[in-house]
mmCIF file of C-alpha atoms in Angstrom:
data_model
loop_
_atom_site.group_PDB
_atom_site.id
_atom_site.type_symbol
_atom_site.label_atom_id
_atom_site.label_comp_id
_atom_site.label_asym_id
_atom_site.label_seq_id
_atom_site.Cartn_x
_atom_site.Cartn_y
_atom_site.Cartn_z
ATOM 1 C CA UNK A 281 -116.998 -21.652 21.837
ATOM 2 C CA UNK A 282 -115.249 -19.241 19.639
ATOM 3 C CA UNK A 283 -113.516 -16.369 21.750
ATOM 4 C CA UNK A 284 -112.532 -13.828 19.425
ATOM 5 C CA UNK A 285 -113.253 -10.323 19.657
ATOM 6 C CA UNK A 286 -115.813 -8.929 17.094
ATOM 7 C CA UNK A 287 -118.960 -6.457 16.838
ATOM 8 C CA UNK A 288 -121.717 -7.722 17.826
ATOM 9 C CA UNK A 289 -125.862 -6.238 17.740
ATOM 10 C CA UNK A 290 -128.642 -6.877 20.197
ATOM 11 C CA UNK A 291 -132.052 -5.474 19.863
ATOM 12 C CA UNK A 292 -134.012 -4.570 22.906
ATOM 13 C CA UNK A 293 -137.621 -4.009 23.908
ATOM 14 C CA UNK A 294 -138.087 -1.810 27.162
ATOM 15 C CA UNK A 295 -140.524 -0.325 29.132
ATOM 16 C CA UNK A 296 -140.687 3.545 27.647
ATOM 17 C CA UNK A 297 -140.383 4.933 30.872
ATOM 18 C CA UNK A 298 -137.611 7.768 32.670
ATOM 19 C CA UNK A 299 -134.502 5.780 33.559
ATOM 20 C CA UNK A 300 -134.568 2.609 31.218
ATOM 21 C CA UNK A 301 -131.894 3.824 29.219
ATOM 22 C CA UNK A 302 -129.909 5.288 32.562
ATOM 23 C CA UNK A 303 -130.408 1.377 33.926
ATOM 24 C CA UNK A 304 -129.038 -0.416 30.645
ATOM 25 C CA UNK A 305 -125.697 2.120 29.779
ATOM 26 C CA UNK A 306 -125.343 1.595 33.861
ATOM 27 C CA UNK A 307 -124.947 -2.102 33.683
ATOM 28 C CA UNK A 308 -122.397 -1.489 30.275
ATOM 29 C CA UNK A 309 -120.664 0.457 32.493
ATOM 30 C CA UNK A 310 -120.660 -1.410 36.107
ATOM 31 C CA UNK A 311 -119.606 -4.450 33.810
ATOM 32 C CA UNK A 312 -116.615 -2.535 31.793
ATOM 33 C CA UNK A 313 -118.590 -3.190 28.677
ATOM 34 C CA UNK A 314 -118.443 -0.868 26.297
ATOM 35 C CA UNK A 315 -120.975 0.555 24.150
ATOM 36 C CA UNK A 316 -119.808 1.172 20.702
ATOM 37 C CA UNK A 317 -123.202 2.690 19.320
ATOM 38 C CA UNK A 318 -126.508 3.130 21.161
ATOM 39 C CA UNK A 319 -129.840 4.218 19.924
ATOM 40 C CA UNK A 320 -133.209 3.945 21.314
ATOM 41 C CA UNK A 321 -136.550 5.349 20.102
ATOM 42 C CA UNK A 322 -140.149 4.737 20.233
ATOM 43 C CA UNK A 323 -142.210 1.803 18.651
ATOM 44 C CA UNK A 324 -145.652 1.805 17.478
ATOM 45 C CA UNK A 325 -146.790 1.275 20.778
ATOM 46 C CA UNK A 326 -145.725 4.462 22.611
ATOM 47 C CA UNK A 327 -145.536 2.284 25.788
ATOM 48 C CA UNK A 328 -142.415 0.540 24.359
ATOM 49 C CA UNK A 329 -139.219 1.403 23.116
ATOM 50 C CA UNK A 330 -136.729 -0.238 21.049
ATOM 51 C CA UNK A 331 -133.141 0.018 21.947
ATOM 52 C CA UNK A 332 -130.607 -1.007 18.975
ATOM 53 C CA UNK A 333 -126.455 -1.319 20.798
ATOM 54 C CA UNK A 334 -123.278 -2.167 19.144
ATOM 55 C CA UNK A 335 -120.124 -3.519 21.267
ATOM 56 C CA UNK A 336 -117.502 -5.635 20.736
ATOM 57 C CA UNK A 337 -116.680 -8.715 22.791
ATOM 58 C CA UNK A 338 -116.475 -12.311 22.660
ATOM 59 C CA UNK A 339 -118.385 -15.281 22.605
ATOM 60 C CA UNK A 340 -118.593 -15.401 26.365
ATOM 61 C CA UNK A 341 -118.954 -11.661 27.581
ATOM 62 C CA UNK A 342 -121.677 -10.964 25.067
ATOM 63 C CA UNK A 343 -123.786 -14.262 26.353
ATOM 64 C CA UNK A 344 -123.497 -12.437 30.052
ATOM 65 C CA UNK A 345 -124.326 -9.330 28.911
ATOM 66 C CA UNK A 346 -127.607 -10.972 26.991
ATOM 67 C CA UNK A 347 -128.585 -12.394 30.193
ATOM 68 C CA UNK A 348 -128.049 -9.914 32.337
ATOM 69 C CA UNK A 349 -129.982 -7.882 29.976
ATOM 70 C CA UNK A 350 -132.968 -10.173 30.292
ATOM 71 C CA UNK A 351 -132.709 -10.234 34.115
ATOM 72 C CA UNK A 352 -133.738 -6.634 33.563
ATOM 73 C CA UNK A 353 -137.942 -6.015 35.176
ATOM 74 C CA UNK A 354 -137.751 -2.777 32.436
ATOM 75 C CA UNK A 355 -136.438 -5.600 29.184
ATOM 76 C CA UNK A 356 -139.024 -7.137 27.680
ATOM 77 C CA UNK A 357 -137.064 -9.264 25.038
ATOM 78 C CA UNK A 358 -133.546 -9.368 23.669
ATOM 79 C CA UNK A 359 -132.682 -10.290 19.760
ATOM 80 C CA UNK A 360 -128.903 -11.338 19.602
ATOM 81 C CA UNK A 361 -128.511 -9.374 15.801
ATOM 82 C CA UNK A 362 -124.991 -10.860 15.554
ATOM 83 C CA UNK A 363 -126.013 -13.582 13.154
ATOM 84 C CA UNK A 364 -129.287 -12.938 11.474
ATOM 85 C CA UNK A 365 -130.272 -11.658 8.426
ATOM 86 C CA UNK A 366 -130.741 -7.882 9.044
ATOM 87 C CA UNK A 367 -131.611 -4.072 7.629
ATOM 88 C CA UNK A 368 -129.467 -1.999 9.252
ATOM 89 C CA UNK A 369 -128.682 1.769 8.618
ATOM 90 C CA UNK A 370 -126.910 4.867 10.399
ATOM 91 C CA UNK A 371 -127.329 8.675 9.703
ATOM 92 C CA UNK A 372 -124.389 10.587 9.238
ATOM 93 C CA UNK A 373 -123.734 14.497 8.997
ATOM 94 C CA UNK A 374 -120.469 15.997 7.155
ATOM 95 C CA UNK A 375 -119.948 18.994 7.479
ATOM 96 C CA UNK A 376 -117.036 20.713 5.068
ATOM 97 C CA UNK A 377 -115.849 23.437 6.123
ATOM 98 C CA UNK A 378 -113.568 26.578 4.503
ATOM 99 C CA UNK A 379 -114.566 24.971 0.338
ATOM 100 C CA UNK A 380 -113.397 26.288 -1.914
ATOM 101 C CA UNK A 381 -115.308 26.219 -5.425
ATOM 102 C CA UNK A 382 -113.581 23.179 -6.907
ATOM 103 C CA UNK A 383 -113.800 21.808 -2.971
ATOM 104 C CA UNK A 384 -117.824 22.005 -3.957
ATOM 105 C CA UNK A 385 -117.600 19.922 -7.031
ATOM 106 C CA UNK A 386 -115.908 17.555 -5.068
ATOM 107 C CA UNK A 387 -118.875 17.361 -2.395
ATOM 108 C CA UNK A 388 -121.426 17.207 -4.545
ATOM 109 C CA UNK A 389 -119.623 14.317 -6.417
ATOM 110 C CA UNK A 390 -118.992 12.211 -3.824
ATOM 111 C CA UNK A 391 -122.774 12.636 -2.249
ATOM 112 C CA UNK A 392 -123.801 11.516 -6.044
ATOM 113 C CA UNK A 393 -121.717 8.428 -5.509
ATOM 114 C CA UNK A 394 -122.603 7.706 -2.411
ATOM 115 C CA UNK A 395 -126.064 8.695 -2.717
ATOM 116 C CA UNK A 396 -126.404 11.287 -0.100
ATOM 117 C CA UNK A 397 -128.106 14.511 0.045
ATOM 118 C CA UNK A 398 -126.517 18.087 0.443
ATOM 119 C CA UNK A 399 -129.114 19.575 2.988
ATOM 120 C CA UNK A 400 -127.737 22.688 3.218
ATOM 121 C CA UNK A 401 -124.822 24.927 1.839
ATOM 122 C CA UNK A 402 -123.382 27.975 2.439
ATOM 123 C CA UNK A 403 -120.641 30.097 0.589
ATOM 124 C CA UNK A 404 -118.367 28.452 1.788
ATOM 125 C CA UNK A 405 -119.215 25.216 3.597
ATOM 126 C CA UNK A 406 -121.575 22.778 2.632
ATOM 127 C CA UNK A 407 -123.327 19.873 5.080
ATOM 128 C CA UNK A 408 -124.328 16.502 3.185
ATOM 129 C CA UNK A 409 -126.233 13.816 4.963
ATOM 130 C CA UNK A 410 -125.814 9.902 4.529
ATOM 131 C CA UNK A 411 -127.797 7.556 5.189
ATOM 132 C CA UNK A 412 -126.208 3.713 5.239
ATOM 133 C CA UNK A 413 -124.620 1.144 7.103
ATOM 134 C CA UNK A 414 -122.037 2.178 9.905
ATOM 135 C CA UNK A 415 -119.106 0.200 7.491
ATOM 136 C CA UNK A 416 -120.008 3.109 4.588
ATOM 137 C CA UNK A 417 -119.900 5.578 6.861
ATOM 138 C CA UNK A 418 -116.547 4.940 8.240
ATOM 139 C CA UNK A 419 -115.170 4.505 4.610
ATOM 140 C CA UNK A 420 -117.031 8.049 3.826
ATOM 141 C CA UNK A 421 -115.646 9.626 6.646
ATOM 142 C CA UNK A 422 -112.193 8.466 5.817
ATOM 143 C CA UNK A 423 -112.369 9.779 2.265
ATOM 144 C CA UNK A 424 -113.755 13.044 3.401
ATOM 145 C CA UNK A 425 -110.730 13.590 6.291
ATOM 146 C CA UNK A 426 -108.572 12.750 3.296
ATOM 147 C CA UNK A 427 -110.071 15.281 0.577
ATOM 148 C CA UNK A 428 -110.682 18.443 2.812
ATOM 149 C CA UNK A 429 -108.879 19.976 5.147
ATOM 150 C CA UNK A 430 -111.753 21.080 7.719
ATOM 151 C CA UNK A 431 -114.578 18.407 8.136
ATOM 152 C CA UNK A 432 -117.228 18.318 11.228
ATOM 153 C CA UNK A 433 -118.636 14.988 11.285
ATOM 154 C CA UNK A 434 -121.743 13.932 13.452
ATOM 155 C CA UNK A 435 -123.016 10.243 13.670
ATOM 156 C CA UNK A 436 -125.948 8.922 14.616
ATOM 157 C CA UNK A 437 -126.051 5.541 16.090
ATOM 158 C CA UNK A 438 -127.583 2.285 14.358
ATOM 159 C CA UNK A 439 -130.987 1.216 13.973
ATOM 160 C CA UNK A 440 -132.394 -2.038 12.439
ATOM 161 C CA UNK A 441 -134.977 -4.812 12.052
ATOM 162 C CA UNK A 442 -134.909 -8.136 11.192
ATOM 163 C CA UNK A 443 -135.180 -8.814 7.108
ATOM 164 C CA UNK A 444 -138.316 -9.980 5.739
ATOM 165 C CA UNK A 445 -136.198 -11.592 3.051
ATOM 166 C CA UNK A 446 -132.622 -13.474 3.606
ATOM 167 C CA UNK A 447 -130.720 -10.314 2.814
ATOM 168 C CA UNK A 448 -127.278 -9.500 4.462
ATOM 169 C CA UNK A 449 -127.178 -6.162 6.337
#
């Protein structure tokens, strides 16, 4: 079994009810797992929600946490995402602060290029959102720390779904 550290994704569906998501960032935490990204949300059936979590680990601590996960009453099934073919996106909010007119150019540019919206601007900030995989958003938020001086950056965490087709994520 390979033991080397690396991210790894598992999809959950839980009961929707109050303390679900209390129960399953509890065990992370009794455990000393951490949670690199978290999301949950509702499915189509408003009785069920859909959890998507990031963490990194290796071979062996991510098998315990999938079956300790699955020991769960609220769980109703775990996808390992690790290796299979996947859509996967994260939303992102920059927020550039103190721009000056050639500072706005810039923006604008770089939401072209990265296809992002501007969603809202001011005279003399401007907040784009993005809307890609967590590895874009890391390299966006790098380039924006780099190419203004005041930035406020918000992430959301992860979602995805299995690929109808054999696309990589």
């Amino acid at each position: 079994m390979d033991n080397s550290m690396r991210k790894r994704w598992i999809s959950l569906y839980v009961e929707n009810q109050v303390g679900v998501l209390s129960k399953i960032s509890g065990l992370f935490s009794a455990k000393s797992y951490n949670l690199d990204s978290l999301t949950v949300g509702t499915t189509e059936d408003p009785t069920i929600s859909r959890m998507t979590i990031a963490t990194v680990s290796d071979d062996e601590t991510f098998e315990q946490i999938k079956k300790q996960l699955n020991r769960m009453i609220e769980v109703i099934k775990v996808i390992d995402f690790t290796d299979i073919f996947v859509r996967m996106k994260e939303i992102l909010y920059v927020k550039v602060l103190h721009c000056s007119p050639e500072d706005k150019t810039e923006v604008f540019q770089i939401a072209e290029t990265f296809k992002a919206r501007v969603i809202d601007y001011g005279r003399d900030s401007i907040l784009v959102e993005f809307v890609q995989t967590a590895t874009k958003n890391d390299a966006v938020v790098k380039l924006m720390k780099e190419e203004f001086q005041a930035i406020e950056v918000v992430r959301g965490g992860s979602v995805g779904i299995e690929s109808i087709s054999m696309m990589e994520r």
